[in-house]
N, C-alpha and C. Protein backbone atom coordinates (compact mmCIF):
# COMPACT_ATOMS: atom_id res chain seq x y z
N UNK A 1 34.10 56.82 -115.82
CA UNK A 1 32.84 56.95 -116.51
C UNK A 1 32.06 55.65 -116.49
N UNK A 2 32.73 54.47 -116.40
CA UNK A 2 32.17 52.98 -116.31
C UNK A 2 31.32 52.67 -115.27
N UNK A 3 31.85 53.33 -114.76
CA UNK A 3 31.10 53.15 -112.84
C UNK A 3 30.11 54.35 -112.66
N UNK A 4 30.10 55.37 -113.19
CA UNK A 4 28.86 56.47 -113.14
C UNK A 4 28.89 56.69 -111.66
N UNK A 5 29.94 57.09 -110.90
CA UNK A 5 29.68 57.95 -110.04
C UNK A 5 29.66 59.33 -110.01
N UNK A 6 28.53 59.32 -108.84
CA UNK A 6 28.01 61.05 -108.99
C UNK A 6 29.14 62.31 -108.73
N UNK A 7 28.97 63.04 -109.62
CA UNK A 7 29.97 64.32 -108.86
C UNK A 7 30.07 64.37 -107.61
N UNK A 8 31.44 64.89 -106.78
CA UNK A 8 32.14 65.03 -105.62
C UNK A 8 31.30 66.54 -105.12
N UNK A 9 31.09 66.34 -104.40
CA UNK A 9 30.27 67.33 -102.85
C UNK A 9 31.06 68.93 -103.27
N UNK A 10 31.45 69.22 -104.04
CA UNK A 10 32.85 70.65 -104.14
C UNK A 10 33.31 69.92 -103.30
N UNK A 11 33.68 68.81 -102.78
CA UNK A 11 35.48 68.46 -102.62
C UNK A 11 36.30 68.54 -102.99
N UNK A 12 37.71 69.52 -102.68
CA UNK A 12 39.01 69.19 -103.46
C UNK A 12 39.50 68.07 -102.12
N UNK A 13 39.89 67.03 -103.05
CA UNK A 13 40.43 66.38 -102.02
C UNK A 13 42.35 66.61 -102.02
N UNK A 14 42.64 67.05 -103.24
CA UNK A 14 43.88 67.08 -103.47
C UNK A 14 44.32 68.59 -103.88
N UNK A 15 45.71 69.27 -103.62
CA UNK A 15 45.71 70.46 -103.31
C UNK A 15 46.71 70.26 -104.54
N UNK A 16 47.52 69.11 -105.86
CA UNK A 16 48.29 69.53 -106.82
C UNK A 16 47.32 69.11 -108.23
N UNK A 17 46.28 68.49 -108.47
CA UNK A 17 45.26 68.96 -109.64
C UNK A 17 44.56 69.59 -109.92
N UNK A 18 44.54 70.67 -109.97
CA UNK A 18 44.06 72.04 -109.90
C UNK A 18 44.51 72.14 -111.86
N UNK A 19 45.40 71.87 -111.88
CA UNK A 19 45.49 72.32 -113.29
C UNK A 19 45.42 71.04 -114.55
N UNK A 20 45.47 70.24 -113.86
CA UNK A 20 44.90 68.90 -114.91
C UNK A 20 43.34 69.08 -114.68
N UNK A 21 43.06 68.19 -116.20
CA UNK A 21 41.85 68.69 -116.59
C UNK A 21 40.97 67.66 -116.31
N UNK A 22 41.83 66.27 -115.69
CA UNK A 22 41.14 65.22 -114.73
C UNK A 22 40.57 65.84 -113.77
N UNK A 23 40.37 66.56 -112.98
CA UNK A 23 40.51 66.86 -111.62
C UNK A 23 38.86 66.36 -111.12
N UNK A 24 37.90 66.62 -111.80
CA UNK A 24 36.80 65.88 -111.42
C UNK A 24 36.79 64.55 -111.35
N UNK A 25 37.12 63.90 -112.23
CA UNK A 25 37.04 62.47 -111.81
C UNK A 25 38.28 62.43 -111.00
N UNK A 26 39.32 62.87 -110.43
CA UNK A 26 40.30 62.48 -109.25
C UNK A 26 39.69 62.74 -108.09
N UNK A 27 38.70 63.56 -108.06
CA UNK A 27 37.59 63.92 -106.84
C UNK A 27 36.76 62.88 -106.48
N UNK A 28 36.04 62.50 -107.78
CA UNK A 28 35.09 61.58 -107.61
C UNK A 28 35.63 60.45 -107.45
N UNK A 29 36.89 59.98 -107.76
CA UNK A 29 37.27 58.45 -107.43
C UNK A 29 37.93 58.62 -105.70
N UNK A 30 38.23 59.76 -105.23
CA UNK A 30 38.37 59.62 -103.92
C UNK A 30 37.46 59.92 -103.38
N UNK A 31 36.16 60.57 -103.33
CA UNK A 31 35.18 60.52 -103.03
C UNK A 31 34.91 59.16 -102.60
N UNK A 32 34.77 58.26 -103.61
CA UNK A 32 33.73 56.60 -103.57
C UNK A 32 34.91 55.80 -102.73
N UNK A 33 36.41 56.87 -102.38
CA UNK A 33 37.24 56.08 -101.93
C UNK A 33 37.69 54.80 -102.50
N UNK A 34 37.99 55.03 -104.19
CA UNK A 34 38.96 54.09 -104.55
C UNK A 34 40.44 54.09 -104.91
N UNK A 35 40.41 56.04 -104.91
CA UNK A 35 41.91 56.36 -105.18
C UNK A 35 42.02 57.41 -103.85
N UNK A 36 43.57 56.91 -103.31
CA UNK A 36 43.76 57.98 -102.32
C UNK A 36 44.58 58.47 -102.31
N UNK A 37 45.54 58.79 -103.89
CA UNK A 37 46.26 59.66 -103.62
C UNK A 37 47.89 59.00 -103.26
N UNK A 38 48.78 59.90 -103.88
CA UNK A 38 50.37 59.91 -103.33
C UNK A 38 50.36 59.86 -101.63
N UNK A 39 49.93 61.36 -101.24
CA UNK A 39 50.03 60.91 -99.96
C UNK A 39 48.51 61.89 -99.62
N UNK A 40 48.16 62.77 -98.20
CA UNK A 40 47.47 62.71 -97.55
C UNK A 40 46.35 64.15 -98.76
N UNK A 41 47.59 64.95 -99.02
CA UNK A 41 46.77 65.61 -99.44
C UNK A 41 47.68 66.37 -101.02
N UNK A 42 48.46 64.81 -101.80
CA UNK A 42 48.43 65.03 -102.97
C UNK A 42 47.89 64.18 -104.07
N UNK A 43 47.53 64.22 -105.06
CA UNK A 43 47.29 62.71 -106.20
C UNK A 43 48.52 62.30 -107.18
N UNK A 44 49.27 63.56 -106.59
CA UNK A 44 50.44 63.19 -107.83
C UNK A 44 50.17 63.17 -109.63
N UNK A 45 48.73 63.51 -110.19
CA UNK A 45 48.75 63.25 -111.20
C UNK A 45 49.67 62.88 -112.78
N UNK A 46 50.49 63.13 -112.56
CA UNK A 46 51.56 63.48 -113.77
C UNK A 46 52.71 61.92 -113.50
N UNK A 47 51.85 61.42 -112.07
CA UNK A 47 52.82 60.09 -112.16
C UNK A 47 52.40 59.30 -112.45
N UNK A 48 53.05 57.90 -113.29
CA UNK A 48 52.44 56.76 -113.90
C UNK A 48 52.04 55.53 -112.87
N UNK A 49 51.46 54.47 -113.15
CA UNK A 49 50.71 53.69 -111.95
C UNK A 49 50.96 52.47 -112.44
N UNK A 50 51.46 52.14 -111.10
CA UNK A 50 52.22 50.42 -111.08
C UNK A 50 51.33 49.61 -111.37
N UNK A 51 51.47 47.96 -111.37
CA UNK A 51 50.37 47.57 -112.02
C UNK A 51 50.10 47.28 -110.17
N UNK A 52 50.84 47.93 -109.29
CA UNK A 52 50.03 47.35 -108.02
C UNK A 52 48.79 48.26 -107.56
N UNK A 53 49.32 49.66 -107.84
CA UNK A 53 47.99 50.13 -107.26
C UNK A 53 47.10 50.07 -108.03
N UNK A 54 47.08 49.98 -109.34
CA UNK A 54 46.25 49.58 -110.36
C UNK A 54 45.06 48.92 -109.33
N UNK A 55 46.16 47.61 -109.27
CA UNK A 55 44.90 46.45 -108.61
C UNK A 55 44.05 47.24 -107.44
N UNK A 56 44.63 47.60 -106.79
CA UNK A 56 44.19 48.16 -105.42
C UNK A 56 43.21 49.04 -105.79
N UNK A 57 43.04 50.00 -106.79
CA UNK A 57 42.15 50.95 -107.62
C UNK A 57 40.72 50.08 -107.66
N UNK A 58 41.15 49.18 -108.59
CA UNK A 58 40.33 48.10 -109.15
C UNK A 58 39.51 47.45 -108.41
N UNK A 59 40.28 47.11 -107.37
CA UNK A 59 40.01 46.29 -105.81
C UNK A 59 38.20 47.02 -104.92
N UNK A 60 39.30 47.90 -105.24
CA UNK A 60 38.49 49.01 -104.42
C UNK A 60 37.06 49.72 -105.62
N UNK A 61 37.20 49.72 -106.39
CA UNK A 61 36.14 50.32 -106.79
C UNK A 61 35.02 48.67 -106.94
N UNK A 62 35.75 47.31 -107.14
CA UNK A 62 34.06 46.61 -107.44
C UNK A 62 34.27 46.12 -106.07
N UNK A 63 34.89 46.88 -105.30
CA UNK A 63 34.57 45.97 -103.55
C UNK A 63 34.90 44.82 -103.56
N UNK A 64 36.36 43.61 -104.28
CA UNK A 64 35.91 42.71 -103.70
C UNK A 64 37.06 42.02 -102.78
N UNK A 65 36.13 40.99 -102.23
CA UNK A 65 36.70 40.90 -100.96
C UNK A 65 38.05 39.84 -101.36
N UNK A 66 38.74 39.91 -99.79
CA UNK A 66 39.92 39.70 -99.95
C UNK A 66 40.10 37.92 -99.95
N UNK A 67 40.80 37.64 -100.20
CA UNK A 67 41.14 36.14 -100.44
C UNK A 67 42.36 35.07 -99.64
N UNK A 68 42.08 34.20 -99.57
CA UNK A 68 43.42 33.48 -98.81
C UNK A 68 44.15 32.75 -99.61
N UNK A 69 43.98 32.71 -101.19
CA UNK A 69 44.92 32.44 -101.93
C UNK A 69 45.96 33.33 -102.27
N UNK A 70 47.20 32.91 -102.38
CA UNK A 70 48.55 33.68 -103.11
C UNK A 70 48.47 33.37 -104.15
N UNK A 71 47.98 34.08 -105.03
CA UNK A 71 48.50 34.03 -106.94
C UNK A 71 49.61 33.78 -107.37
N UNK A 72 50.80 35.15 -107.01
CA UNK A 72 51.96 34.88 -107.53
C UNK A 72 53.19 34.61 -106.38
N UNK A 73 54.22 35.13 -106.94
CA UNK A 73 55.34 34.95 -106.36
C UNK A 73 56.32 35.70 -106.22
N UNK A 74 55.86 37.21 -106.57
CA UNK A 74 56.80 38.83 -106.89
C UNK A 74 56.19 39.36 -106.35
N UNK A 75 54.98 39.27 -105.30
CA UNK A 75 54.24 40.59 -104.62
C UNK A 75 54.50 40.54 -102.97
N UNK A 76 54.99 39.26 -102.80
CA UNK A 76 55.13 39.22 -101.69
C UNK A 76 55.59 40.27 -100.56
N UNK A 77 54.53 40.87 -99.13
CA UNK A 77 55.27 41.87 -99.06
C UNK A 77 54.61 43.12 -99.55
N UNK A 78 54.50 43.32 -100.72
CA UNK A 78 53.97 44.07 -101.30
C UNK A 78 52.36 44.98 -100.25
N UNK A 79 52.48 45.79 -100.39
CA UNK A 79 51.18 46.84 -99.90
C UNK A 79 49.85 46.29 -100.37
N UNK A 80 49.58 46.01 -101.93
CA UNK A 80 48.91 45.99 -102.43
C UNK A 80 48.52 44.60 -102.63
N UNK A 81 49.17 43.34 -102.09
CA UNK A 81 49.23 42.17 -102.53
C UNK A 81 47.88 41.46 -102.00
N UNK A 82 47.16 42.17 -101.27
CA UNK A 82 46.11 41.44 -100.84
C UNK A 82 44.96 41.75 -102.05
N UNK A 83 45.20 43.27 -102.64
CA UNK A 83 44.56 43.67 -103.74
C UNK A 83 44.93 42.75 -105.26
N UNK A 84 45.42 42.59 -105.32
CA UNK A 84 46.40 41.63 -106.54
C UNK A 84 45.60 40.51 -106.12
N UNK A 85 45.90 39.80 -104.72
CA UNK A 85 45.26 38.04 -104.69
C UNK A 85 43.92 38.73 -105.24
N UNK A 86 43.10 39.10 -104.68
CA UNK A 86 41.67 39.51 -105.00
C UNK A 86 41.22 39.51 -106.76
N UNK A 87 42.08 40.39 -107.66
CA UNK A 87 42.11 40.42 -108.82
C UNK A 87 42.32 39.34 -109.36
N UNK A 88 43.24 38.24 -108.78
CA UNK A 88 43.57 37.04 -109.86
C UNK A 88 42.45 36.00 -109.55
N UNK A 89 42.15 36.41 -107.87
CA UNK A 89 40.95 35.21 -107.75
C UNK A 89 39.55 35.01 -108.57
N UNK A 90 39.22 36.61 -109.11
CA UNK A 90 37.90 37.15 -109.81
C UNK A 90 38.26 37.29 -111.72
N UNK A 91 39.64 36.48 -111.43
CA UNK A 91 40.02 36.63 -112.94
C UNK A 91 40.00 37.65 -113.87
N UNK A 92 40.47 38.71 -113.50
CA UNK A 92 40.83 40.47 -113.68
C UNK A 92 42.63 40.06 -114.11
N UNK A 93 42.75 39.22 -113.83
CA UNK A 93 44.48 38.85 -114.11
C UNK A 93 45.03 37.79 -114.15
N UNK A 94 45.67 37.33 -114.55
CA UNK A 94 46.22 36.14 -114.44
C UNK A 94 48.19 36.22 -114.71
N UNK A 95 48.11 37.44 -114.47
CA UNK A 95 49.72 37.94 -114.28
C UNK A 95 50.49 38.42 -115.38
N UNK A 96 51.64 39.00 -115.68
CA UNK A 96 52.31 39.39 -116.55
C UNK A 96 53.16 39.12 -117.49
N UNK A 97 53.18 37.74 -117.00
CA UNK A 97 54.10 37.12 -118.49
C UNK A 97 53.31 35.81 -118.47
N UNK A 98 52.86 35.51 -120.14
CA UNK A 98 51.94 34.49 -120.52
C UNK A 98 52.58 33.25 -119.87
N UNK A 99 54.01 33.29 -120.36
CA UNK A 99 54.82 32.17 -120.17
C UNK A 99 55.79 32.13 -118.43
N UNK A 100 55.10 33.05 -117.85
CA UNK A 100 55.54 32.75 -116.44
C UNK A 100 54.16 32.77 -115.83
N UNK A 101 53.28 32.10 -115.06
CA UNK A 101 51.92 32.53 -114.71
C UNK A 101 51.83 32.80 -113.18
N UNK A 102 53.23 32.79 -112.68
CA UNK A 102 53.57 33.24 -111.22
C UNK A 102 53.63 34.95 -110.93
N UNK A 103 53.98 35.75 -112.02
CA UNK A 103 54.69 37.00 -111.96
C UNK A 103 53.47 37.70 -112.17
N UNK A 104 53.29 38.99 -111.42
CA UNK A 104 52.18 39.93 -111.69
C UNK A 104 52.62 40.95 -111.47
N UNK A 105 54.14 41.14 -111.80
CA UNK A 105 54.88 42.31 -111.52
C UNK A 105 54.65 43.75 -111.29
N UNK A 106 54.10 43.57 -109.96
CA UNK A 106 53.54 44.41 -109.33
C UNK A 106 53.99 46.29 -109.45
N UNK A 107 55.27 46.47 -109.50
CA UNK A 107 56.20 47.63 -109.70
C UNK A 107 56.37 47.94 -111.09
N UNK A 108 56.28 46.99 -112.00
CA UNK A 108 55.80 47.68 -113.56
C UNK A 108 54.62 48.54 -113.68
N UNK A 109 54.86 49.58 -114.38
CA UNK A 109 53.79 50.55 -115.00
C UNK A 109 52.86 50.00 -115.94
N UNK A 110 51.65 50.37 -115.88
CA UNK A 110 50.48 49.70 -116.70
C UNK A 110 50.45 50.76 -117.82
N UNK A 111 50.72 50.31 -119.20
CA UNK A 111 50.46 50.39 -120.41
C UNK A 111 49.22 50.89 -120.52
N UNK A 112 48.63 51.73 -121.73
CA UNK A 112 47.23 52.10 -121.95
C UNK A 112 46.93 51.21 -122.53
N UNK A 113 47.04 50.02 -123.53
CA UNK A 113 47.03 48.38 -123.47
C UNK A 113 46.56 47.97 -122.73
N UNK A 114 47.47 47.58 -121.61
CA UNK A 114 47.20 46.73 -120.82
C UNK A 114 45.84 47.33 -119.45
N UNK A 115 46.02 48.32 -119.59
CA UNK A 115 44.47 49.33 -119.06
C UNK A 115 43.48 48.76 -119.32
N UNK A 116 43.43 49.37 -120.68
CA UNK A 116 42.25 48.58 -121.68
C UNK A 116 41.60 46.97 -121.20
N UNK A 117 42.75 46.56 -121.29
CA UNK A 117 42.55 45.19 -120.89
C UNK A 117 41.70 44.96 -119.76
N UNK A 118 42.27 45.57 -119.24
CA UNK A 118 41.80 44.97 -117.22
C UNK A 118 40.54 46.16 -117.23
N UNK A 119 39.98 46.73 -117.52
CA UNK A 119 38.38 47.40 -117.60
C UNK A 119 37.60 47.06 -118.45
N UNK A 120 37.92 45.97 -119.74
CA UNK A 120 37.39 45.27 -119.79
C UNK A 120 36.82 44.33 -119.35
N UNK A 121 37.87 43.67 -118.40
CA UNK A 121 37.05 42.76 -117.48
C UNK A 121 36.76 43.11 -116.49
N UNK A 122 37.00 44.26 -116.08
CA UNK A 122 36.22 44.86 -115.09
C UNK A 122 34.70 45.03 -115.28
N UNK A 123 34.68 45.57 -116.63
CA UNK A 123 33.32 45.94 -116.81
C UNK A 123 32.26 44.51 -116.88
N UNK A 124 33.23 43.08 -117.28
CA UNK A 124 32.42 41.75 -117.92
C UNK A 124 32.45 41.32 -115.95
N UNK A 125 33.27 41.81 -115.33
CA UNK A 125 33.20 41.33 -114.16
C UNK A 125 31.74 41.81 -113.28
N UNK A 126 31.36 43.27 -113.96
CA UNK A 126 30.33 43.73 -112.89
C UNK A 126 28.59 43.46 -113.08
């Protein structure tokens, strides 16, 4: 709703939300192409979200570009780690433990907390 993109074309892009009551905005965020889904043609809805694709979500919806700094030191490797550098460079993060400022433990699940958090500065970011 932050981002006000327009309804999806009648696209289903995904053939298992049909019965969640997201299913428009899972359209519309693959629509603008910031979420793509478990795989080609599921979203998986009912599964929880690492804090990596998080970033990659995030990444992808304010476009920004990628970076040649390494933030941490647990993503390495990682799919999403170019999405992560991007987030810590635009200060969307600064990682997951106050008292470790290396860790952005990418494979932890994001809290509705810690959600909160990071669209907040998403939103102070745009």
């Amino acid at each position: 709703r932050a981002f006000d993109y327009d309804n999806p074309d009648d696209i289903d892009f995904f053939v298992d939300d049909e019965a969640s009551s997201h299913e428009q905005g899972i359209n519309r965020l693959a629509q603008a192409n910031i979420a793509r889904g478990c795989s080609t043609i599921s979203f998986c809805p009912d599964e929880p979200v690492t804090r990596a694709q998080m970033a990659a979500f995030i990444t992808r919806a304010l476009d920004l570009p990628a970076v040649g700094a390494d933030a941490f030191t647990d993503d390495v490797g990682d799919i999403h780690e170019a999405a992560i550098n991007a987030l810590a460079s635009a200060d969307i993060t600064s990682g997951c433990d106050p008292g470790d400022p290396e860790r952005f433990c990418p494979h932890d699940t994001v809290t509705r907390a810690q959600m909160a958090a990071f669209l907040m500065r998403v939103i102070e970011a745009r």
